[in-house]
Amino acid sequence: MAEALEFDAAEPHVVRIGGAEVPPGARVDLRLSVSESYIGDRMTIPVTVLNGEEPGPKMFVTAAVHGDELNGIGVVKELLATLEPNEIAGTLVLVPVVNVLGLPLHSRYMPDRRDLNRAFPGSTEGSMAARLAHTITTEVLDICDVGVDLHTAASGRANLPQIRAVLDDERTLALARAFAAPVLIDAPNRSGSLRSVGHGRGIPVLTYEAGEALRFEETAIGVGVAGVKRLMSHLGMLLDPDVESDLTPMEADETHWIRADRGGIITLEVSLGDWVSEGQPLWTVSSPFGRDRNPKESPYEGVVIGASTIPLVNPGDAVVHIAVPGGEGGFDEDVDVESFW
Ligand SMILES: [Zn+2]
């Protein structure tokens, strides 16, 4: 590990969150108060705190900041089912649903179409997005040393399990390697995201992206659960680690969406995780009369990390997302996703 995270592991490690006190060795379900609905109901975010008997780092795992991205909920559900305070050192703060207003609408966005992941750190006076963001920032991010924010591809696309982080930050790179999703992508922070606010406050946050919106997918969830446990193990938070940790992800410093230059009905010639070489056909387009047009050839050599799931394109539509290896852990073969879980 390049540069150690420094944790305040002084005892006793009582966790104060949402007005509650969680003593060492306790598991507490609570609701963080945010605001109120049109009809005056309390609006809350459900949180479970697992406070280990042993002191150690504090880690949060958030899911569904985008309300239609459900695989992260599946990851948190599995962590809730498989971890207890007597198995961990430090504290795990699990938030299965951050966007509690988008989720019931099956919507990525807030009801007013704001993107919650552009509203951090938020405020107590702003829109509902700002208030939700503020609650997560102050009650969850600020009390933790490190975090994982779980996402999926946007509607109509699918992602190979991947970590996005600022990899030229040594500390973050070490954590991303420890999580060991199949691909690590050096991705700049976007203003207003939970990850960027964490970065600004010295709290490394990894963004995990896997699968499609509105699905529970075994692979996306399996790699996510294993990754969180690998990260915990790396930080000394798992007293009896049961996860494979000797894995080398591919590191990519650039990614490219390949766009359609012709419209029509497409047949993808590649799948998520495929290694593609320059000039290899990525898809073919056919006209409504069934005539095939020239295949679209890959301008890059790399791994397919994202693809459209809709077989219809207009010229200019992004169809296949390719990560070009750089840094360590480069390889030139198909990714065996199953081995990362
Ligand atoms: Zn998302």
Short mmCIF file of C-alpha atoms and ligand atoms in Angstrom, two decimals:
data_model
loop_
_atom_site.label_atom_id
_atom_site.label_comp_id
_atom_site.label_asym_id
_atom_site.label_seq_id
_atom_site.Cartn_x
_atom_site.Cartn_y
_atom_site.Cartn_z
CA MET A 1 0.00 0.00 0.00
CA ALA A 2 1.53 3.27 -1.13
CA GLU A 3 0.34 5.69 1.49
CA ALA A 4 -1.65 4.68 4.52
CA LEU A 5 -4.92 6.29 5.42
CA GLU A 6 -4.79 7.74 8.88
CA PHE A 7 -7.65 6.89 11.12
CA ASP A 8 -8.73 8.15 14.45
CA ALA A 9 -9.03 4.79 16.14
CA ALA A 10 -9.08 6.11 19.68
CA GLU A 11 -11.37 4.21 22.02
CA PRO A 12 -14.19 4.26 22.84
CA HIS A 13 -15.44 4.51 19.28
CA VAL A 14 -19.03 5.52 19.79
CA VAL A 15 -20.56 6.62 16.47
CA ARG A 16 -22.81 9.66 16.54
CA ILE A 17 -25.17 9.81 13.59
CA GLY A 18 -28.61 11.34 13.06
CA GLY A 19 -28.95 12.21 16.74
CA ALA A 20 -28.28 8.59 17.77
CA GLU A 21 -25.28 7.09 19.53
CA VAL A 22 -24.09 3.69 18.35
CA PRO A 23 -21.81 2.00 20.89
CA PRO A 24 -19.03 -0.46 19.97
CA GLY A 25 -20.42 -3.87 19.05
CA ALA A 26 -23.88 -2.55 18.11
CA ARG A 27 -25.88 -2.79 14.93
CA VAL A 28 -28.46 -0.02 14.62
CA ASP A 29 -31.07 0.75 11.94
CA LEU A 30 -32.01 4.41 11.85
CA ARG A 31 -33.60 7.02 9.65
CA LEU A 32 -31.86 10.28 8.84
CA SER A 33 -34.36 13.13 8.74
CA VAL A 34 -34.23 15.20 5.57
CA SER A 35 -37.41 17.15 5.04
CA GLU A 36 -41.11 16.56 4.61
CA SER A 37 -43.37 15.55 1.74
CA TYR A 38 -46.31 17.47 0.21
CA ILE A 39 -48.61 15.86 2.73
CA GLY A 40 -46.38 16.53 5.69
CA ASP A 41 -44.86 13.06 6.06
CA ARG A 42 -41.30 12.96 7.32
CA MET A 43 -38.84 12.32 4.54
CA THR A 44 -36.01 10.11 5.75
CA ILE A 45 -33.04 8.12 4.48
CA PRO A 46 -32.69 4.60 5.93
CA VAL A 47 -29.22 3.80 7.28
CA THR A 48 -27.73 0.81 9.07
CA VAL A 49 -24.62 1.28 11.21
CA LEU A 50 -22.48 -1.74 12.04
CA ASN A 51 -20.10 -0.58 14.73
CA GLY A 52 -17.39 -3.16 15.27
CA GLU A 53 -16.33 -4.34 18.68
CA GLU A 54 -12.77 -3.47 17.65
CA PRO A 55 -11.82 0.11 16.71
CA GLY A 56 -10.77 0.86 13.13
CA PRO A 57 -11.59 2.91 10.06
CA LYS A 58 -15.09 4.19 9.31
CA MET A 59 -16.36 3.32 5.86
CA PHE A 60 -19.66 4.19 4.17
CA VAL A 61 -21.33 2.43 1.27
CA THR A 62 -24.04 4.40 -0.52
CA ALA A 63 -26.40 3.13 -3.22
CA ALA A 64 -29.06 4.58 -5.51
CA VAL A 65 -27.89 8.19 -5.52
CA HIS A 66 -29.48 7.77 -8.94
CA GLY A 67 -32.91 6.38 -8.13
CA ASP A 68 -33.09 3.80 -10.94
CA GLU A 69 -29.67 2.24 -10.22
CA LEU A 70 -30.63 -0.81 -8.23
CA ASN A 71 -27.59 -3.10 -8.35
CA GLY A 72 -26.04 -1.06 -5.53
CA ILE A 73 -29.10 -1.76 -3.39
CA GLY A 74 -28.43 -5.44 -4.04
CA VAL A 75 -24.82 -4.99 -2.88
CA VAL A 76 -25.88 -3.28 0.35
CA LYS A 77 -28.58 -5.91 0.93
CA GLU A 78 -25.94 -8.65 0.70
CA LEU A 79 -23.55 -6.78 3.02
CA LEU A 80 -26.39 -6.37 5.54
CA ALA A 81 -27.08 -10.11 5.33
CA THR A 82 -23.47 -11.26 5.71
CA LEU A 83 -21.73 -8.89 8.15
CA GLU A 84 -22.13 -8.39 11.89
CA PRO A 85 -20.34 -6.02 14.29
CA ASN A 86 -18.38 -8.86 15.88
CA GLU A 87 -16.81 -9.60 12.48
CA ILE A 88 -15.43 -6.14 11.83
CA ALA A 89 -12.96 -3.63 13.19
CA GLY A 90 -14.13 -0.07 12.76
CA THR A 91 -17.48 1.06 11.47
CA LEU A 92 -19.54 0.34 8.38
CA VAL A 93 -22.30 2.84 7.50
CA LEU A 94 -24.65 1.33 4.93
CA VAL A 95 -27.11 3.47 2.97
CA PRO A 96 -29.17 1.29 0.61
CA VAL A 97 -31.10 4.20 -0.97
CA VAL A 98 -29.88 7.79 -1.08
CA ASN A 99 -32.32 9.13 -3.68
CA VAL A 100 -35.46 8.25 -1.74
CA LEU A 101 -37.57 10.45 -4.04
CA GLY A 102 -36.27 9.13 -7.40
CA LEU A 103 -36.43 5.46 -6.39
CA PRO A 104 -40.26 5.14 -6.11
CA LEU A 105 -40.53 6.76 -9.55
CA HIS A 106 -37.89 4.35 -11.00
CA SER A 107 -36.10 7.54 -11.96
CA ARG A 108 -32.42 8.43 -12.11
CA TYR A 109 -33.31 12.00 -11.22
CA MET A 110 -35.11 13.87 -8.49
CA PRO A 111 -38.79 14.59 -9.23
CA ASP A 112 -37.79 18.10 -10.40
CA ARG A 113 -35.25 16.48 -12.81
CA ARG A 114 -32.26 17.58 -10.78
CA ASP A 115 -29.32 15.18 -10.74
CA LEU A 116 -28.67 14.44 -7.06
CA ASN A 117 -25.06 13.56 -7.90
CA ARG A 118 -24.47 17.18 -8.95
CA ALA A 119 -26.00 18.60 -5.75
CA PHE A 120 -23.28 17.72 -3.21
CA PRO A 121 -22.36 19.03 -0.67
CA GLY A 122 -25.87 20.50 -0.63
CA SER A 123 -27.43 22.91 1.85
CA THR A 124 -30.21 23.12 4.42
CA GLU A 125 -31.97 25.91 2.53
CA GLY A 126 -31.90 24.68 -1.05
CA SER A 127 -33.97 22.35 -3.21
CA MET A 128 -34.86 18.83 -2.12
CA ALA A 129 -31.74 17.61 -3.95
CA ALA A 130 -29.60 20.06 -1.95
CA ARG A 131 -31.21 18.96 1.32
CA LEU A 132 -30.79 15.25 0.61
CA ALA A 133 -27.18 15.87 -0.41
CA HIS A 134 -26.55 17.93 2.73
CA THR A 135 -27.88 15.17 4.97
CA ILE A 136 -25.59 12.58 3.36
CA THR A 137 -22.61 14.95 3.42
CA THR A 138 -22.91 15.90 7.08
CA GLU A 139 -24.26 12.69 8.60
CA VAL A 140 -22.45 10.07 6.50
CA LEU A 141 -19.49 11.43 4.50
CA ASP A 142 -18.14 13.71 7.23
CA ILE A 143 -18.08 11.01 9.93
CA CYS A 144 -16.24 8.51 7.68
CA ASP A 145 -12.64 8.03 6.54
CA VAL A 146 -13.42 6.37 3.22
CA GLY A 147 -16.45 5.50 1.09
CA VAL A 148 -17.81 3.56 -1.84
CA ASP A 149 -20.63 5.01 -3.95
CA LEU A 150 -22.48 2.38 -5.99
CA HIS A 151 -23.85 3.12 -9.46
CA THR A 152 -24.96 1.42 -12.68
CA ALA A 153 -24.99 2.56 -16.28
CA ALA A 154 -27.70 5.02 -17.27
CA SER A 155 -30.93 3.70 -18.77
CA GLY A 156 -30.38 1.97 -22.12
CA ARG A 157 -26.75 1.09 -21.39
CA ALA A 158 -24.82 -1.57 -19.49
CA ASN A 159 -21.44 -1.34 -17.75
CA LEU A 160 -18.79 -3.93 -17.05
CA PRO A 161 -18.06 -3.78 -13.29
CA GLN A 162 -15.53 -0.97 -12.89
CA ILE A 163 -14.14 1.52 -10.39
CA ARG A 164 -13.89 5.18 -11.31
CA ALA A 165 -11.56 7.33 -9.27
CA VAL A 166 -8.77 9.87 -9.51
CA LEU A 167 -5.93 7.37 -9.85
CA ASP A 168 -3.10 9.88 -9.73
CA ASP A 169 -3.96 10.30 -6.04
CA GLU A 170 -1.72 7.61 -4.47
CA ARG A 171 -4.05 6.92 -1.58
CA THR A 172 -7.09 6.54 -3.81
CA LEU A 173 -5.17 4.35 -6.25
CA ALA A 174 -4.20 1.95 -3.45
CA LEU A 175 -7.85 1.71 -2.37
CA ALA A 176 -9.06 1.21 -5.95
CA ARG A 177 -6.54 -1.59 -6.48
CA ALA A 178 -7.66 -3.19 -3.20
CA PHE A 179 -11.33 -3.14 -4.29
CA ALA A 180 -10.18 -4.86 -7.49
CA ALA A 181 -13.10 -4.48 -9.85
CA PRO A 182 -12.03 -5.89 -13.24
CA VAL A 183 -11.23 -2.41 -14.59
CA LEU A 184 -10.03 0.76 -12.81
CA ILE A 185 -10.65 3.98 -14.69
CA ASP A 186 -8.87 7.22 -14.03
CA ALA A 187 -11.87 9.56 -14.04
CA PRO A 188 -11.73 13.23 -13.06
CA ASN A 189 -14.08 14.39 -10.32
CA ARG A 190 -17.33 15.92 -11.51
CA SER A 191 -18.35 19.02 -9.64
CA GLY A 192 -21.22 18.38 -7.24
CA SER A 193 -20.73 14.61 -7.04
CA LEU A 194 -20.39 12.81 -3.73
CA ARG A 195 -16.98 11.59 -4.88
CA SER A 196 -15.68 15.10 -5.62
CA VAL A 197 -16.87 16.49 -2.28
CA GLY A 198 -15.18 13.57 -0.52
CA HIS A 199 -11.97 14.25 -2.45
CA GLY A 200 -12.08 17.92 -1.44
CA ARG A 201 -12.43 16.93 2.23
CA GLY A 202 -9.66 14.35 2.17
CA ILE A 203 -12.09 11.41 2.26
CA PRO A 204 -11.38 9.06 -0.66
CA VAL A 205 -14.58 7.85 -2.35
CA LEU A 206 -14.55 5.14 -5.00
CA THR A 207 -17.35 5.11 -7.55
CA TYR A 208 -18.36 1.56 -8.48
CA GLU A 209 -20.26 1.22 -11.76
CA ALA A 210 -21.79 -2.08 -12.78
CA GLY A 211 -24.63 -3.40 -14.91
CA GLU A 212 -27.84 -1.79 -16.03
CA ALA A 213 -30.46 0.45 -14.44
CA LEU A 214 -33.61 -1.16 -12.96
CA ARG A 215 -32.06 -4.62 -12.58
CA PHE A 216 -30.65 -6.89 -9.93
CA GLU A 217 -27.73 -8.58 -11.73
CA GLU A 218 -25.79 -11.41 -10.14
CA THR A 219 -22.40 -10.42 -11.58
CA ALA A 220 -22.68 -6.70 -10.82
CA ILE A 221 -23.80 -7.43 -7.26
CA GLY A 222 -21.31 -10.27 -6.73
CA VAL A 223 -18.28 -8.23 -7.81
CA GLY A 224 -19.55 -5.24 -5.79
CA VAL A 225 -19.91 -7.25 -2.57
CA ALA A 226 -16.52 -8.91 -3.04
CA GLY A 227 -14.93 -5.53 -3.82
CA VAL A 228 -16.28 -3.86 -0.68
CA LYS A 229 -15.06 -6.81 1.39
CA ARG A 230 -11.64 -6.71 -0.31
CA LEU A 231 -11.42 -3.01 0.51
CA MET A 232 -12.43 -3.68 4.13
CA SER A 233 -9.86 -6.45 4.32
CA HIS A 234 -7.15 -4.13 2.92
CA LEU A 235 -7.99 -1.58 5.64
CA GLY A 236 -7.92 -4.22 8.37
CA MET A 237 -11.68 -3.97 8.89
CA LEU A 238 -12.52 -7.66 8.33
CA LEU A 239 -11.42 -9.81 11.25
CA ASP A 240 -11.68 -13.02 9.22
CA PRO A 241 -11.42 -12.11 5.52
CA ASP A 242 -13.03 -14.67 3.22
CA VAL A 243 -12.46 -12.94 -0.11
CA GLU A 244 -9.98 -13.51 -2.89
CA SER A 245 -7.55 -10.61 -2.73
CA ASP A 246 -4.82 -11.62 -5.17
CA LEU A 247 -6.38 -10.01 -8.23
CA THR A 248 -4.96 -7.60 -10.76
CA PRO A 249 -7.47 -5.23 -12.33
CA MET A 250 -6.82 -3.52 -15.63
CA GLU A 251 -5.97 0.14 -15.20
CA ALA A 252 -7.16 2.53 -17.87
CA ASP A 253 -6.23 6.16 -18.20
CA GLU A 254 -8.47 6.83 -21.15
CA THR A 255 -11.86 5.64 -22.30
CA HIS A 256 -13.71 6.38 -25.52
CA TRP A 257 -17.34 6.08 -26.54
CA ILE A 258 -17.55 4.90 -30.14
CA ARG A 259 -20.44 6.54 -31.91
CA ALA A 260 -22.58 5.43 -34.82
CA ASP A 261 -21.97 7.20 -38.10
CA ARG A 262 -25.06 5.68 -39.69
CA GLY A 263 -28.53 5.20 -38.31
CA GLY A 264 -30.45 1.93 -38.32
CA ILE A 265 -30.94 -1.34 -36.51
CA ILE A 266 -27.70 -2.60 -34.98
CA THR A 267 -26.27 -5.96 -34.11
CA LEU A 268 -23.44 -5.78 -31.58
CA GLU A 269 -20.46 -7.95 -32.49
CA VAL A 270 -18.80 -7.57 -29.06
CA SER A 271 -19.83 -8.06 -25.44
CA LEU A 272 -18.88 -6.42 -22.15
CA GLY A 273 -15.38 -7.50 -21.12
CA ASP A 274 -14.25 -8.40 -24.64
CA TRP A 275 -10.74 -7.41 -25.63
CA VAL A 276 -10.96 -5.69 -29.03
CA SER A 277 -8.15 -4.87 -31.41
CA GLU A 278 -7.95 -1.95 -33.75
CA GLY A 279 -10.05 -2.56 -36.84
CA GLN A 280 -12.18 -5.28 -35.22
CA PRO A 281 -15.90 -4.95 -36.06
CA LEU A 282 -17.89 -3.61 -33.08
CA TRP A 283 -21.33 -3.69 -34.65
CA THR A 284 -23.15 -3.81 -37.93
CA VAL A 285 -26.05 -1.61 -38.90
CA SER A 286 -28.87 -2.79 -41.10
CA SER A 287 -31.49 -0.77 -42.88
CA PRO A 288 -35.24 -1.30 -42.36
CA PHE A 289 -35.12 -3.36 -45.60
CA GLY A 290 -32.75 -5.80 -43.95
CA ARG A 291 -29.65 -4.89 -45.93
CA ASP A 292 -26.47 -4.94 -43.89
CA ARG A 293 -24.22 -1.95 -44.11
CA ASN A 294 -20.50 -1.86 -43.47
CA PRO A 295 -19.48 -2.90 -39.97
CA LYS A 296 -18.21 -0.22 -37.58
CA GLU A 297 -14.58 -0.96 -36.85
CA SER A 298 -12.90 -0.20 -33.53
CA PRO A 299 -10.50 2.75 -33.72
CA TYR A 300 -8.86 1.58 -30.46
CA GLU A 301 -7.36 -1.46 -28.82
CA GLY A 302 -8.84 -2.10 -25.39
CA VAL A 303 -11.63 -3.63 -23.32
CA VAL A 304 -15.36 -3.09 -23.83
CA ILE A 305 -16.53 -1.53 -20.55
CA GLY A 306 -19.93 -0.24 -21.65
CA ALA A 307 -22.46 -0.71 -24.41
CA SER A 308 -25.89 0.35 -25.52
CA THR A 309 -28.64 -2.17 -24.77
CA ILE A 310 -30.99 -0.65 -27.34
CA PRO A 311 -30.56 -2.11 -30.83
CA LEU A 312 -31.57 1.11 -32.61
CA VAL A 313 -29.23 4.00 -33.33
CA ASN A 314 -29.24 7.43 -34.83
CA PRO A 315 -26.04 8.81 -36.30
CA GLY A 316 -23.96 10.16 -33.43
CA ASP A 317 -25.38 7.82 -30.77
CA ALA A 318 -22.80 6.35 -28.39
CA VAL A 319 -22.82 2.56 -28.84
CA VAL A 320 -19.69 0.97 -27.38
CA HIS A 321 -17.41 2.27 -24.60
CA ILE A 322 -13.78 1.14 -24.74
CA ALA A 323 -11.13 1.46 -22.01
CA VAL A 324 -7.56 1.73 -23.24
CA PRO A 325 -5.07 0.23 -20.79
CA GLY A 326 -2.40 2.35 -19.17
CA GLY A 327 -0.49 2.18 -15.93
CA GLU A 328 -0.12 -1.16 -14.24
CA GLY A 329 -2.17 -4.26 -14.65
CA GLY A 330 -2.54 -3.92 -18.39
CA PHE A 331 -3.52 -7.07 -20.26
CA ASP A 332 -4.67 -7.91 -23.71
CA GLU A 333 -7.29 -10.58 -23.37
CA ASP A 334 -11.00 -10.84 -22.54
CA VAL A 335 -11.85 -9.99 -18.94
CA ASP A 336 -12.94 -12.98 -16.85
CA VAL A 337 -15.44 -11.13 -14.66
CA GLU A 338 -16.36 -14.21 -12.64
CA SER A 339 -12.83 -14.38 -11.25
CA PHE A 340 -13.35 -10.99 -9.57
CA TRP A 341 -16.12 -12.21 -7.33
ZN ZN B 1 -25.33 6.70 -11.30
#
